[in-house]
Amino acid sequence: MKFFLDSAHVQEIEYALKMWNLDGVTTNPRHVQASGKPFLTVIREIGALFAGTDKPISVEVNPHFTDYEKMVAEGEILAAISPNFVIKLPATEAGFKAVAVLKEKGIRSNLTLVFSAAQALQAMRMGAYFISPFIGWKEANGEEVQSFVEEILDIRDNYGFDSEIIVAAVRNGRQIVDAAVAGADIVTAGLAVYKEAFDHPYTGVGLQKFQEFWDQTPYK
Ligand code: E4P
């Protein structure tokens, strides 16, 4: 399973690339705002980090757009900035249509804010490259998410669609594992979520014990 970082923080992305063999990045307007930089400045900086790789970076069109034509026009501008950019579009009727138009132009899209398997199915039919079911938001709303992810994967496999499924809005290591057990292609999560997931208190406890034994043992 691929690990994407959900962030627009350049130092975080550099860290995850160096330490974790990061597979890609997803951004959204919240992350861009948190970066403290203008939208175009920060996405150009992220694009430069991945120059010469085939790792995808999802960048989101203006969320105020309700016409697919505007989404397509901005998608074309963004895609021209970096070949790594995948255009993030909302799972709305206009967003689905924009997926199909951008695909005809050879531009990849990531359908975001996906909360139902029916939305995912329509995104697949229209040719989405990535589909991002937001499991953290659904779970916070008291909804069951494992069968939601499984249904999306079953639909994809039943019809041989080639969209890759990014399990998104991931909050902890359990959700990463659940996504992997379901067979999701990708998870995207923040730096702190991965750091916590890669750690276990017993590893530290055990390491300390082994250090004590090591110190009591001659090397030769
Ligand atoms: C995914 O592509 C989204 O950017 C992300 O997972 C949104 O969720 P969050 O901001 O609540 O984590």
Short mmCIF file of C-alpha atoms in Angstrom, two decimals, residues 6-220:
data_model
loop_
_atom_site.label_atom_id
_atom_site.label_comp_id
_atom_site.label_asym_id
_atom_site.label_seq_id
_atom_site.Cartn_x
_atom_site.Cartn_y
_atom_site.Cartn_z
CA ASP A 6 -1.72 14.92 3.67
CA SER A 7 0.05 18.25 4.03
CA ALA A 8 1.19 21.43 2.31
CA HIS A 9 4.04 21.94 4.78
CA VAL A 10 7.25 21.76 2.75
CA GLN A 11 9.51 20.73 5.65
CA GLU A 12 7.10 17.96 6.66
CA ILE A 13 7.02 16.66 3.10
CA GLU A 14 10.83 16.75 2.85
CA TYR A 15 11.06 14.83 6.13
CA ALA A 16 8.59 12.14 5.03
CA LEU A 17 10.32 11.78 1.66
CA LYS A 18 13.70 11.32 3.29
CA MET A 19 12.68 9.09 6.20
CA TRP A 20 9.70 7.08 4.93
CA ASN A 21 10.05 6.73 1.15
CA LEU A 22 6.84 8.73 0.82
CA ASP A 23 4.82 7.82 -2.29
CA GLY A 24 2.96 11.09 -2.85
CA VAL A 25 1.21 14.11 -1.35
CA THR A 26 -2.34 15.31 -1.00
CA THR A 27 -3.11 18.94 -0.24
CA ASN A 28 -6.35 20.74 0.44
CA PRO A 29 -7.30 24.37 1.17
CA ARG A 30 -6.89 23.80 4.93
CA HIS A 31 -3.33 22.57 4.52
CA VAL A 32 -2.45 25.38 2.12
CA GLN A 33 -3.84 27.98 4.53
CA ALA A 34 -1.84 26.38 7.38
CA SER A 35 1.37 26.67 5.32
CA GLY A 36 1.11 30.46 5.66
CA LYS A 37 2.03 30.89 1.99
CA PRO A 38 0.01 31.88 -1.09
CA PHE A 39 -1.58 28.92 -2.90
CA LEU A 40 0.54 29.10 -6.08
CA THR A 41 3.76 29.68 -4.13
CA VAL A 42 3.34 26.64 -1.93
CA ILE A 43 2.18 24.23 -4.63
CA ARG A 44 5.15 25.28 -6.81
CA GLU A 45 7.50 24.58 -3.89
CA ILE A 46 5.95 21.14 -3.37
CA GLY A 47 6.09 20.45 -7.10
CA ALA A 48 9.81 21.29 -7.12
CA LEU A 49 10.47 18.73 -4.37
CA PHE A 50 9.14 15.98 -6.63
CA ALA A 51 10.67 17.13 -9.92
CA GLY A 52 12.01 14.17 -11.88
CA THR A 53 9.88 11.64 -9.96
CA ASP A 54 6.55 10.11 -10.89
CA LYS A 55 5.10 10.66 -7.42
CA PRO A 56 1.69 12.36 -7.52
CA ILE A 57 0.77 15.58 -5.73
CA SER A 58 -2.94 16.36 -5.46
CA VAL A 59 -3.80 20.06 -5.69
CA GLU A 60 -7.34 21.30 -5.26
CA VAL A 61 -9.22 23.70 -7.50
CA ASN A 62 -10.97 26.74 -6.04
CA PRO A 63 -13.73 25.22 -3.86
CA HIS A 64 -16.09 28.08 -4.73
CA PHE A 65 -16.39 26.87 -8.32
CA THR A 66 -19.75 25.33 -9.14
CA ASP A 67 -19.32 25.20 -12.95
CA TYR A 68 -17.33 22.37 -14.43
CA GLU A 69 -15.90 24.71 -17.04
CA LYS A 70 -14.20 26.79 -14.34
CA MET A 71 -12.87 23.64 -12.66
CA VAL A 72 -11.47 22.43 -15.98
CA ALA A 73 -9.89 25.80 -16.76
CA GLU A 74 -8.15 25.98 -13.38
CA GLY A 75 -7.23 22.29 -13.61
CA GLU A 76 -5.44 22.97 -16.89
CA ILE A 77 -3.52 25.89 -15.39
CA LEU A 78 -2.46 23.82 -12.37
CA ALA A 79 -1.54 20.75 -14.41
CA ALA A 80 0.75 22.94 -16.54
CA ILE A 81 2.79 23.86 -13.43
CA SER A 82 4.00 20.33 -12.70
CA PRO A 83 3.57 16.92 -14.37
CA ASN A 84 3.18 15.49 -10.85
CA PHE A 85 0.00 17.43 -10.18
CA VAL A 86 -3.29 15.55 -9.98
CA ILE A 87 -6.30 17.87 -9.91
CA LYS A 88 -8.48 17.56 -6.85
CA LEU A 89 -12.16 18.07 -7.60
CA PRO A 90 -15.22 17.84 -5.36
CA ALA A 91 -17.59 14.88 -5.63
CA THR A 92 -20.36 17.01 -7.11
CA GLU A 93 -22.10 16.77 -10.46
CA ALA A 94 -19.82 19.51 -11.82
CA GLY A 95 -16.76 17.81 -10.30
CA PHE A 96 -17.63 14.49 -11.96
CA LYS A 97 -18.08 16.19 -15.32
CA ALA A 98 -14.77 18.02 -14.88
CA VAL A 99 -13.08 14.64 -14.29
CA ALA A 100 -14.23 13.42 -17.69
CA VAL A 101 -13.25 16.61 -19.53
CA LEU A 102 -9.82 16.75 -17.89
CA LYS A 103 -9.27 13.07 -18.67
CA GLU A 104 -9.88 13.77 -22.37
CA LYS A 105 -7.14 16.39 -22.10
CA GLY A 106 -4.77 13.87 -20.47
CA ILE A 107 -5.05 15.46 -17.01
CA ARG A 108 -5.50 13.23 -13.97
CA SER A 109 -7.99 13.97 -11.21
CA ASN A 110 -8.59 13.07 -7.58
CA LEU A 111 -12.23 13.10 -6.47
CA THR A 112 -12.32 14.50 -2.96
CA LEU A 113 -15.05 14.73 -0.30
CA VAL A 114 -16.37 11.26 -1.22
CA PHE A 115 -18.81 10.03 1.42
CA SER A 116 -20.81 7.35 -0.39
CA ALA A 117 -20.04 4.36 -2.58
CA ALA A 118 -22.45 5.78 -5.18
CA GLN A 119 -20.28 8.90 -5.45
CA ALA A 120 -17.22 6.70 -5.83
CA LEU A 121 -18.92 4.66 -8.55
CA GLN A 122 -19.78 7.79 -10.54
CA ALA A 123 -16.20 9.06 -10.12
CA MET A 124 -14.91 5.74 -11.50
CA ARG A 125 -17.34 5.84 -14.45
CA MET A 126 -16.22 9.37 -15.31
CA GLY A 127 -12.56 8.36 -15.26
CA ALA A 128 -11.14 9.52 -11.94
CA TYR A 129 -7.48 8.65 -11.45
CA PHE A 130 -7.81 8.78 -7.64
CA ILE A 131 -10.88 8.61 -5.42
CA SER A 132 -10.67 9.84 -1.83
CA PRO A 133 -13.27 8.45 0.60
CA PHE A 134 -13.05 10.53 3.80
CA ILE A 135 -13.29 7.84 6.43
CA GLY A 136 -12.30 9.99 9.44
CA TRP A 137 -15.19 12.39 8.91
CA LYS A 138 -17.68 9.54 8.51
CA GLU A 139 -16.41 7.77 11.60
CA ALA A 140 -16.65 11.01 13.61
CA ASN A 141 -20.27 11.14 12.41
CA GLY A 142 -20.88 7.68 13.91
CA GLU A 143 -20.87 5.90 10.54
CA GLU A 144 -19.30 2.50 9.91
CA VAL A 145 -16.44 2.86 7.45
CA GLN A 146 -14.87 -0.54 6.83
CA SER A 147 -17.74 -1.81 4.69
CA PHE A 148 -17.81 1.60 2.94
CA VAL A 149 -14.19 1.16 1.80
CA GLU A 150 -14.77 -2.51 0.94
CA GLU A 151 -17.80 -1.66 -1.21
CA ILE A 152 -15.81 0.90 -3.18
CA LEU A 153 -13.02 -1.63 -3.79
CA ASP A 154 -15.54 -4.34 -4.76
CA ILE A 155 -17.24 -2.01 -7.25
CA ARG A 156 -13.88 -1.04 -8.73
CA ASP A 157 -12.89 -4.70 -9.12
CA ASN A 158 -16.32 -5.89 -10.36
CA TYR A 159 -16.10 -3.61 -13.38
CA GLY A 160 -12.36 -3.37 -13.87
CA PHE A 161 -12.23 0.41 -13.34
CA ASP A 162 -8.68 1.65 -13.05
CA SER A 163 -9.19 4.35 -10.37
CA GLU A 164 -6.94 4.03 -7.34
CA ILE A 165 -8.59 4.38 -3.94
CA ILE A 166 -6.99 6.76 -1.41
CA VAL A 167 -8.40 6.21 2.07
CA ALA A 168 -8.37 9.80 3.37
CA ALA A 169 -8.90 11.76 6.57
CA VAL A 170 -7.08 9.01 8.45
CA ARG A 171 -6.62 9.67 12.15
CA ASN A 172 -4.67 6.73 13.57
CA GLY A 173 -2.70 3.57 12.90
CA ARG A 174 -5.75 1.35 13.35
CA GLN A 175 -7.40 3.09 10.40
CA ILE A 176 -4.24 2.66 8.30
CA VAL A 177 -4.29 -1.08 9.05
CA ASP A 178 -8.02 -1.35 8.37
CA ALA A 179 -7.45 0.32 4.98
CA ALA A 180 -4.65 -2.14 4.22
CA VAL A 181 -6.75 -5.14 5.28
CA ALA A 182 -9.54 -3.94 2.98
CA GLY A 183 -6.97 -3.74 0.15
CA ALA A 184 -7.01 0.04 -0.41
CA ASP A 185 -4.33 1.24 -2.82
CA ILE A 186 -3.23 4.26 -0.78
CA VAL A 187 -3.75 6.00 2.55
CA THR A 188 -3.18 9.68 3.09
CA ALA A 189 -2.60 11.02 6.59
CA GLY A 190 -0.79 13.77 8.45
CA LEU A 191 2.77 13.54 9.72
CA ALA A 192 1.72 13.06 13.36
CA VAL A 193 -0.62 10.20 12.46
CA TYR A 194 2.17 8.28 10.73
CA LYS A 195 4.66 9.01 13.50
CA GLU A 196 2.24 7.62 16.11
CA ALA A 197 1.39 4.65 13.92
CA PHE A 198 5.06 3.74 13.45
CA ASP A 199 5.66 3.79 17.20
CA HIS A 200 4.69 1.41 20.00
CA PRO A 201 5.56 1.97 23.68
CA TYR A 202 6.78 -1.64 24.07
CA THR A 203 9.43 -1.06 21.40
CA GLY A 204 11.00 1.65 23.57
CA VAL A 205 10.64 -0.41 26.75
CA GLY A 206 12.18 -3.45 25.08
CA LEU A 207 15.02 -1.42 23.60
CA GLN A 208 15.89 -0.06 27.04
CA LYS A 209 15.99 -3.59 28.50
CA PHE A 210 18.21 -4.81 25.67
CA GLN A 211 20.55 -1.84 26.17
CA GLU A 212 20.95 -2.84 29.84
CA PHE A 213 21.82 -6.44 28.90
CA TRP A 214 24.14 -5.19 26.17
CA ASP A 215 25.98 -2.98 28.67
CA GLN A 216 26.46 -5.97 31.01
CA THR A 217 27.98 -8.17 28.30
CA PRO A 218 31.57 -8.06 26.98
CA TYR A 219 31.73 -7.52 23.25
CA LYS A 220 34.69 -9.88 22.71
#
